[in-house]
Amino acid sequence: MKTRYAFYQVGTSAIATNAFARRIGIDAVTLPSPNLETITKGVSLAPEFSCFPFKVLLGLLMQGIDRGANVFVVPVSRSVSSCQLADFGMAQKYILLRTGRDFDIILLDTIRPDRVVESFRKYRKGITLIHVTEGLVIAAQKLLLLEGVEDRYRDIYLSARKRKAEDFRRRWTSAIDGTDSILDLHSLGRRMEEECKGYPKADAGSLLRIAVIGDIYSINEKLINNNVFERLCDLNVYSENGIQLRMLFDTGIRAAPEELALSCKAREYLRHDIGGFALETVKSAIRYAEKGYDGLLHIYPFSCMPEVVVRNILPKIGADYGIPILNLPIDEQTGDAGFTTRVEAFVDLIGFRRAGRT
Amino acid sequence: MGIPVRIGIPRALFYYSYYPFWETFFTELDAKVVASGRTNGKILQDGLNSSSNELCLPIKVLHGHIIDLKDRCEFVFLPYIISTQKGSYYCPKLIATPDIAKAVVPGLSLLSVDVDIENFYRSLYSSLKEIASKLRTNPVRIYAAYRMAMERQRIFEGYVHGGALFEDALSMTRGKRKPESAASCPPARDGPVIAVIGHTYLFNDAYISFDLIGKLRKRGARVVTSDALSAGLIDKTLSAPESRTHWSLGNRVIGAAVHFSRRKDVDGIIYITPFGCASDSLIKEYIDANPGRGKPMLVLTVDEHSGDAGVVTRIEAFLEMIARPAARAG
């Protein structure tokens, strides 16, 4: 039987993982972006209290099996800074084996790239560290560019028109998907910046500004977060993604002086790296509060361990730094209308608050 | 020395694992140890009022205990327990209990130490600094107190691994005879043996566990708990790496479930877990994947909305099912 791989995916990460797969020469199945069927499938088998990302990813794996995947690549990091994610792979394997689906999983130790090679050698002998490193660099580069596209999308939406923004996103996403050369990707990024200069600048000073923080999976997966960034654009609010996917691997930026100062402030509220992106969320909250943002949206899955801790600490940060925060726990029961109503009400409130100040 | 510093220890979470150690340690350092009262309606209500509703019941109760204590002592002792074994960790919510407590209980002065086996020397240094500065003492005395406390803890764990429940083990450690606590058993000879597994801070707290152990004993069952298994035994049971989770407490539950389902003398297992316990959420999958199951198992999820009658009904139904010959033979 032919080995076909499927990767965990969040947002548009499939473009990056597919490039990685092509680079190291394995056959990857493209999973659909999560839809209602994914959720229904995942929820039907997942344990009751497992977090929402677990359920969605389980559903995705089931859809992957339907499309012919038989080896799953699951990231795992065995350190204190991991959350329930450390157990996702094995638990999903147990669940799916029990229902008679046959497949294998590769656990990728994300903090040990050398082990990545070992993991893949089980199925493909010729893989070398050079292949894997190149693959990872290309994947990372694509992920950065794709996040750039999303950021620009919001800018263009606010300053020009939605149709133009959508056109921009479609063109550049397919351009990024189209090339696997590091140099091409580099020049592509520059050309994208050039094009952005052509659009009128979103007047961030007069618009309300909101930062979205919380669980990395939830805020980067549109279906899970009820497309919150689009909603904020619809309400003519300037929004920023406080926990970007680049934080998964971009460690250099954390050593910057202002980041270290931020870390010190964050550790007054949360002394240890307790797992997941809890510390990053606290840092982001303080960062945007200091930048003078009008409000924070905290989005996290119900029963997410690290973010529930943050949820209890945020009110204190909000009081200390004087920034309004809306907590939005989400799970498969979250309704679109309820979510939107709360976001709209929040935007109204911070609008009044700003009007009262000036 | 003047008036001794009063250190409050909330009767929640790790109290049930390490109280003998902490009590001896602080007493040796000339501090006065004040434990909060047993969980009751007021403590629970205070805890619920100060916590967000996504937290699990044991942490909500912890906040109630802290509120109960904070005006009666100079410091409330709440450690950051990160890992006590290499490769497995405590739940983020448990690690961050001091941070959460600081955020939700205003005007709280905490005495917090770091317990982290992976960064042993760093955590040791910061802990020594914290204790030495807050209790105005020196490392030599701290070390002496540590040795005494360790000795006491070892005696306590000896009783616990011998099958004594927390309350009994604690008073036996203090040198008293076995007391007649509500949960202590009239040892039935031929009743079914029920293994209660779960987190020690849940089933040892009679109020939030709806006195599960007492109820079982009243109905003639003999109870063993997952506390009675030593860490070494759990490790041996879960020798395969894929049978272990990321969580220390989770591994204890899995190990206990596997161990008890292999034991011939155990008739049934009751697994008690708080609602919304995320580190427990995937555990059933791990238990089911381990060989050697096949014992009847009742999963009892409790939270502040659970009712006593509901628990009674489920326990009685479970005991009746076990009493049937077919179940016992299986």
GROMACS .gro file of N, CA and C in nm, chain B residues 118-209:
model
  276
  476GLU      N    1   1.267   1.935   3.691
  476GLU     CA    2   1.346   1.949   3.569
  476GLU      C    3   1.445   2.063   3.578
  477ASN      N    4   1.408   2.167   3.654
  477ASN     CA    5   1.501   2.276   3.679
  477ASN      C    6   1.530   2.278   3.828
  478PHE      N    7   1.587   2.169   3.875
  478PHE     CA    8   1.593   2.148   4.019
  478PHE      C    9   1.665   2.260   4.092
  479TYR      N   10   1.785   2.295   4.044
  479TYR     CA   11   1.866   2.390   4.120
  479TYR      C   12   1.809   2.530   4.114
  480ARG      N   13   1.754   2.566   3.997
  480ARG     CA   14   1.695   2.698   3.989
  480ARG      C   15   1.576   2.711   4.082
  481SER      N   16   1.492   2.607   4.084
  481SER     CA   17   1.373   2.617   4.169
  481SER      C   18   1.413   2.610   4.316
  482LEU      N   19   1.516   2.531   4.345
  482LEU     CA   20   1.562   2.522   4.484
  482LEU      C   21   1.612   2.657   4.531
  483TYR      N   22   1.688   2.724   4.446
  483TYR     CA   23   1.744   2.854   4.483
  483TYR      C   24   1.633   2.955   4.508
  484SER      N   25   1.539   2.962   4.414
  484SER     CA   26   1.433   3.064   4.431
  484SER      C   27   1.347   3.032   4.553
  485SER      N   28   1.328   2.902   4.579
  485SER     CA   29   1.245   2.866   4.694
  485SER      C   30   1.314   2.902   4.825
  486LEU      N   31   1.445   2.872   4.832
  486LEU     CA   32   1.521   2.905   4.953
  486LEU      C   33   1.516   3.056   4.978
  487LYS      N   34   1.533   3.131   4.869
  487LYS     CA   35   1.534   3.276   4.883
  487LYS      C   36   1.400   3.325   4.938
  488GLU      N   37   1.294   3.271   4.880
  488GLU     CA   38   1.160   3.313   4.922
  488GLU      C   39   1.137   3.282   5.071
  489ILE      N   40   1.171   3.160   5.111
  489ILE     CA   41   1.143   3.120   5.249
  489ILE      C   42   1.234   3.196   5.346
  490ALA      N   43   1.362   3.205   5.309
  490ALA     CA   44   1.456   3.272   5.399
  490ALA      C   45   1.419   3.418   5.420
  491SER      N   46   1.374   3.484   5.312
  491SER     CA   47   1.345   3.626   5.328
  491SER      C   48   1.211   3.648   5.398
  492LYS      N   49   1.113   3.564   5.367
  492LYS     CA   50   0.982   3.591   5.427
  492LYS      C   51   0.973   3.543   5.571
  493LEU      N   52   1.045   3.437   5.604
  493LEU     CA   53   1.039   3.386   5.741
  493LEU      C   54   1.160   3.430   5.824
  494ARG      N   55   1.243   3.513   5.768
  494ARG     CA   56   1.363   3.565   5.835
  494ARG      C   57   1.443   3.452   5.900
  495THR      N   58   1.487   3.361   5.821
  495THR     CA   59   1.564   3.250   5.874
  495THR      C   60   1.680   3.224   5.780
  496ASN      N   61   1.758   3.119   5.804
  496ASN     CA   62   1.876   3.097   5.721
  496ASN      C   63   1.876   2.956   5.662
  497PRO      N   64   1.954   2.935   5.557
  497PRO     CA   65   1.952   2.807   5.486
  497PRO      C   66   1.984   2.687   5.572
  498VAL      N   67   2.068   2.704   5.676
  498VAL     CA   68   2.103   2.590   5.761
  498VAL      C   69   1.979   2.540   5.835
  499ARG      N   70   1.905   2.635   5.891
  499ARG     CA   71   1.784   2.595   5.963
  499ARG      C   72   1.681   2.540   5.865
  500ILE      N   73   1.676   2.597   5.746
  500ILE     CA   74   1.580   2.548   5.647
  500ILE      C   75   1.613   2.403   5.613
  501TYR      N   76   1.743   2.375   5.600
  501TYR     CA   77   1.781   2.238   5.565
  501TYR      C   78   1.743   2.141   5.676
  502ALA      N   79   1.769   2.182   5.802
  502ALA     CA   80   1.734   2.095   5.914
  502ALA      C   81   1.583   2.069   5.915
  503ALA      N   82   1.507   2.176   5.893
  503ALA     CA   83   1.361   2.161   5.891
  503ALA      C   84   1.318   2.070   5.777
  504TYR      N   85   1.388   2.083   5.665
  504TYR     CA   86   1.356   2.001   5.549
  504TYR      C   87   1.375   1.853   5.582
  505ARG      N   88   1.487   1.822   5.651
  505ARG     CA   89   1.512   1.681   5.685
  505ARG      C   90   1.403   1.625   5.776
  506MET      N   91   1.366   1.705   5.876
  506MET     CA   92   1.261   1.661   5.967
  506MET      C   93   1.131   1.637   5.891
  507ALA      N   94   1.099   1.733   5.803
  507ALA     CA   95   0.973   1.726   5.730
  507ALA      C   96   0.971   1.605   5.638
  508MET      N   97   1.086   1.580   5.576
  508MET     CA   98   1.096   1.466   5.484
  508MET      C   99   1.070   1.336   5.559
  509GLU      N  100   1.125   1.328   5.680
  509GLU     CA  101   1.107   1.208   5.763
  509GLU      C  102   0.959   1.187   5.793
  510ARG      N  103   0.894   1.298   5.832
  510ARG     CA  104   0.751   1.290   5.864
  510ARG      C  105   0.670   1.249   5.741
  511GLN      N  106   0.706   1.307   5.627
  511GLN     CA  107   0.635   1.276   5.504
  511GLN      C  108   0.650   1.128   5.469
  512ARG      N  109   0.769   1.075   5.494
  512ARG     CA  110   0.793   0.934   5.460
  512ARG      C  111   0.704   0.843   5.547
  513ILE      N  112   0.695   0.880   5.675
  513ILE     CA  113   0.608   0.800   5.763
  513ILE      C  114   0.464   0.806   5.713
  514PHE      N  115   0.421   0.928   5.679
  514PHE     CA  116   0.284   0.949   5.630
  514PHE      C  117   0.258   0.866   5.504
  515GLU      N  118   0.353   0.871   5.412
  515GLU     CA  119   0.332   0.797   5.287
  515GLU      C  120   0.332   0.646   5.312
  516GLY      N  121   0.408   0.605   5.412
  516GLY     CA  122   0.405   0.464   5.449
  516GLY      C  123   0.264   0.420   5.486
  517TYR      N  124   0.198   0.502   5.570
  517TYR     CA  125   0.060   0.467   5.608
  517TYR      C  126  -0.032   0.471   5.487
  518VAL      N  127  -0.015   0.573   5.402
  518VAL     CA  128  -0.104   0.586   5.287
  518VAL      C  129  -0.088   0.467   5.193
  519HIS      N  130   0.037   0.429   5.167
  519HIS     CA  131   0.058   0.314   5.078
  519HIS      C  132   0.015   0.184   5.144
  520GLY      N  133   0.003   0.186   5.276
  520GLY     CA  134  -0.049   0.069   5.345
  520GLY      C  135  -0.201   0.060   5.337
  521GLY      N  136  -0.263   0.161   5.277
  521GLY     CA  137  -0.407   0.153   5.258
  521GLY      C  138  -0.487   0.249   5.345
  522ALA      N  139  -0.419   0.328   5.428
  522ALA     CA  140  -0.493   0.421   5.513
  522ALA      C  141  -0.539   0.540   5.430
  523LEU      N  142  -0.657   0.592   5.464
  523LEU     CA  143  -0.703   0.712   5.397
  523LEU      C  144  -0.632   0.833   5.455
  524PHE      N  145  -0.644   0.946   5.386
  524PHE     CA  146  -0.569   1.064   5.424
  524PHE      C  147  -0.585   1.100   5.571
  525GLU      N  148  -0.710   1.112   5.616
  525GLU     CA  149  -0.734   1.156   5.755
  525GLU      C  150  -0.670   1.061   5.854
  526ASP      N  151  -0.689   0.930   5.830
  526ASP     CA  152  -0.634   0.830   5.922
  526ASP      C  153  -0.482   0.835   5.921
  527ALA      N  154  -0.425   0.842   5.802
  527ALA     CA  155  -0.280   0.843   5.789
  527ALA      C  156  -0.222   0.965   5.860
  528LEU      N  157  -0.293   1.078   5.848
  528LEU     CA  158  -0.244   1.202   5.908
  528LEU      C  159  -0.241   1.189   6.059
  529SER      N  160  -0.349   1.138   6.119
  529SER     CA  161  -0.347   1.130   6.265
  529SER      C  162  -0.254   1.020   6.313
  530MET      N  163  -0.237   0.916   6.234
  530MET     CA  164  -0.140   0.812   6.276
  530MET      C  165   0.001   0.869   6.268
  531THR      N  166   0.027   0.955   6.168
  531THR     CA  167   0.159   1.017   6.158
  531THR      C  168   0.186   1.104   6.281
  532ARG      N  169   0.079   1.164   6.331
  532ARG     CA  170   0.095   1.248   6.450
  532ARG      C  171   0.104   1.164   6.577
  533GLY      N  172   0.097   1.033   6.563
  533GLY     CA  173   0.117   0.945   6.678
  533GLY      C  174  -0.010   0.909   6.752
  534LYS      N  175  -0.125   0.948   6.696
  534LYS     CA  176  -0.249   0.909   6.763
  534LYS      C  177  -0.292   0.770   6.716
  535ARG      N  178  -0.384   0.714   6.789
  535ARG     CA  179  -0.436   0.586   6.744
  535ARG      C  180  -0.531   0.608   6.629
  536LYS      N  181  -0.567   0.500   6.565
  536LYS     CA  182  -0.656   0.512   6.450
  536LYS      C  183  -0.789   0.572   6.494
  537PRO      N  184  -0.828   0.686   6.440
  537PRO     CA  185  -0.948   0.753   6.486
  537PRO      C  186  -1.074   0.695   6.421
  538GLU      N  187  -1.187   0.736   6.477
  538GLU     CA  188  -1.314   0.688   6.421
  538GLU      C  189  -1.373   0.798   6.334
  539SER      N  190  -1.309   0.829   6.225
  539SER     CA  191  -1.363   0.932   6.138
  539SER      C  192  -1.481   0.875   6.061
  540ALA      N  193  -1.560   0.963   6.006
  540ALA     CA  194  -1.684   0.920   5.940
  540ALA      C  195  -1.654   0.821   5.828
  541ALA      N  196  -1.543   0.845   5.760
  541ALA     CA  197  -1.514   0.761   5.645
  541ALA      C  198  -1.443   0.631   5.685
  542SER      N  199  -1.389   0.626   5.807
  542SER     CA  200  -1.312   0.505   5.841
  542SER      C  201  -1.406   0.386   5.858
  543CYS      N  202  -1.358   0.270   5.822
  543CYS     CA  203  -1.452   0.164   5.789
  543CYS      C  204  -1.489   0.077   5.907
  544PRO      N  205  -1.612   0.032   5.909
  544PRO     CA  206  -1.641  -0.088   5.985
  544PRO      C  207  -1.605  -0.203   5.892
  545PRO      N  208  -1.491  -0.268   5.910
  545PRO     CA  209  -1.440  -0.354   5.802
  545PRO      C  210  -1.531  -0.473   5.776
  546ALA      N  211  -1.603  -0.464   5.669
  546ALA     CA  212  -1.689  -0.574   5.632
  546ALA      C  213  -1.602  -0.687   5.578
  547ARG      N  214  -1.638  -0.809   5.612
  547ARG     CA  215  -1.554  -0.922   5.572
  547ARG      C  216  -1.571  -0.958   5.425
  548ASP      N  217  -1.700  -0.965   5.387
  548ASP     CA  218  -1.724  -1.024   5.255
  548ASP      C  219  -1.784  -0.925   5.156
  549GLY      N  220  -1.785  -0.797   5.191
  549GLY     CA  221  -1.840  -0.700   5.098
  549GLY      C  222  -1.753  -0.694   4.974
  550PRO      N  223  -1.808  -0.634   4.867
  550PRO     CA  224  -1.727  -0.621   4.746
  550PRO      C  225  -1.612  -0.522   4.768
  551VAL      N  226  -1.502  -0.543   4.699
  551VAL     CA  227  -1.391  -0.449   4.708
  551VAL      C  228  -1.404  -0.348   4.594
  552ILE      N  229  -1.415  -0.222   4.629
  552ILE     CA  230  -1.430  -0.118   4.528
  552ILE      C  231  -1.303  -0.032   4.528
  553ALA      N  232  -1.245  -0.014   4.412
  553ALA     CA  233  -1.130   0.075   4.399
  553ALA      C  234  -1.179   0.212   4.359
  554VAL      N  235  -1.146   0.311   4.439
  554VAL     CA  236  -1.181   0.449   4.404
  554VAL      C  237  -1.056   0.513   4.345
  555ILE      N  238  -1.066   0.554   4.219
  555ILE     CA  239  -0.950   0.617   4.157
  555ILE      C  240  -0.985   0.759   4.115
  556GLY      N  241  -0.884   0.840   4.101
  556GLY     CA  242  -0.907   0.980   4.068
  556GLY      C  243  -0.800   1.064   4.133
  557HIS      N  244  -0.827   1.193   4.144
  557HIS     CA  245  -0.728   1.281   4.204
  557HIS      C  246  -0.747   1.282   4.355
  558THR      N  247  -0.637   1.271   4.426
  558THR     CA  248  -0.644   1.258   4.571
  558THR      C  249  -0.719   1.374   4.636
  559TYR      N  250  -0.705   1.495   4.577
  559TYR     CA  251  -0.769   1.611   4.639
  559TYR      C  252  -0.919   1.613   4.616
  560LEU      N  253  -0.968   1.524   4.532
  560LEU     CA  254  -1.112   1.519   4.508
  560LEU      C  255  -1.178   1.418   4.601
  561PHE      N  256  -1.133   1.293   4.597
  561PHE     CA  257  -1.206   1.194   4.677
  561PHE      C  258  -1.173   1.200   4.825
  562ASN      N  259  -1.067   1.269   4.864
  562ASN     CA  260  -1.040   1.284   5.006
  562ASN      C  261  -1.117   1.399   5.069
  563ASP      N  262  -1.172   1.486   4.987
  563ASP     CA  263  -1.254   1.595   5.038
  563ASP      C  264  -1.398   1.545   5.040
  564ALA      N  265  -1.448   1.511   5.161
  564ALA     CA  266  -1.579   1.448   5.169
  564ALA      C  267  -1.689   1.539   5.114
  565TYR      N  268  -1.670   1.671   5.124
  565TYR     CA  269  -1.779   1.760   5.083
  565TYR      C  270  -1.795   1.763   4.932
  566ILE      N  271  -1.686   1.780   4.860
  566ILE     CA  272  -1.701   1.793   4.715
  566ILE      C  273  -1.709   1.658   4.644
  567SER      N  274  -1.669   1.550   4.713
  567SER     CA  275  -1.684   1.419   4.650
  567SER      C  276  -1.814   1.353   4.697
   0.00000   0.00000   0.00000
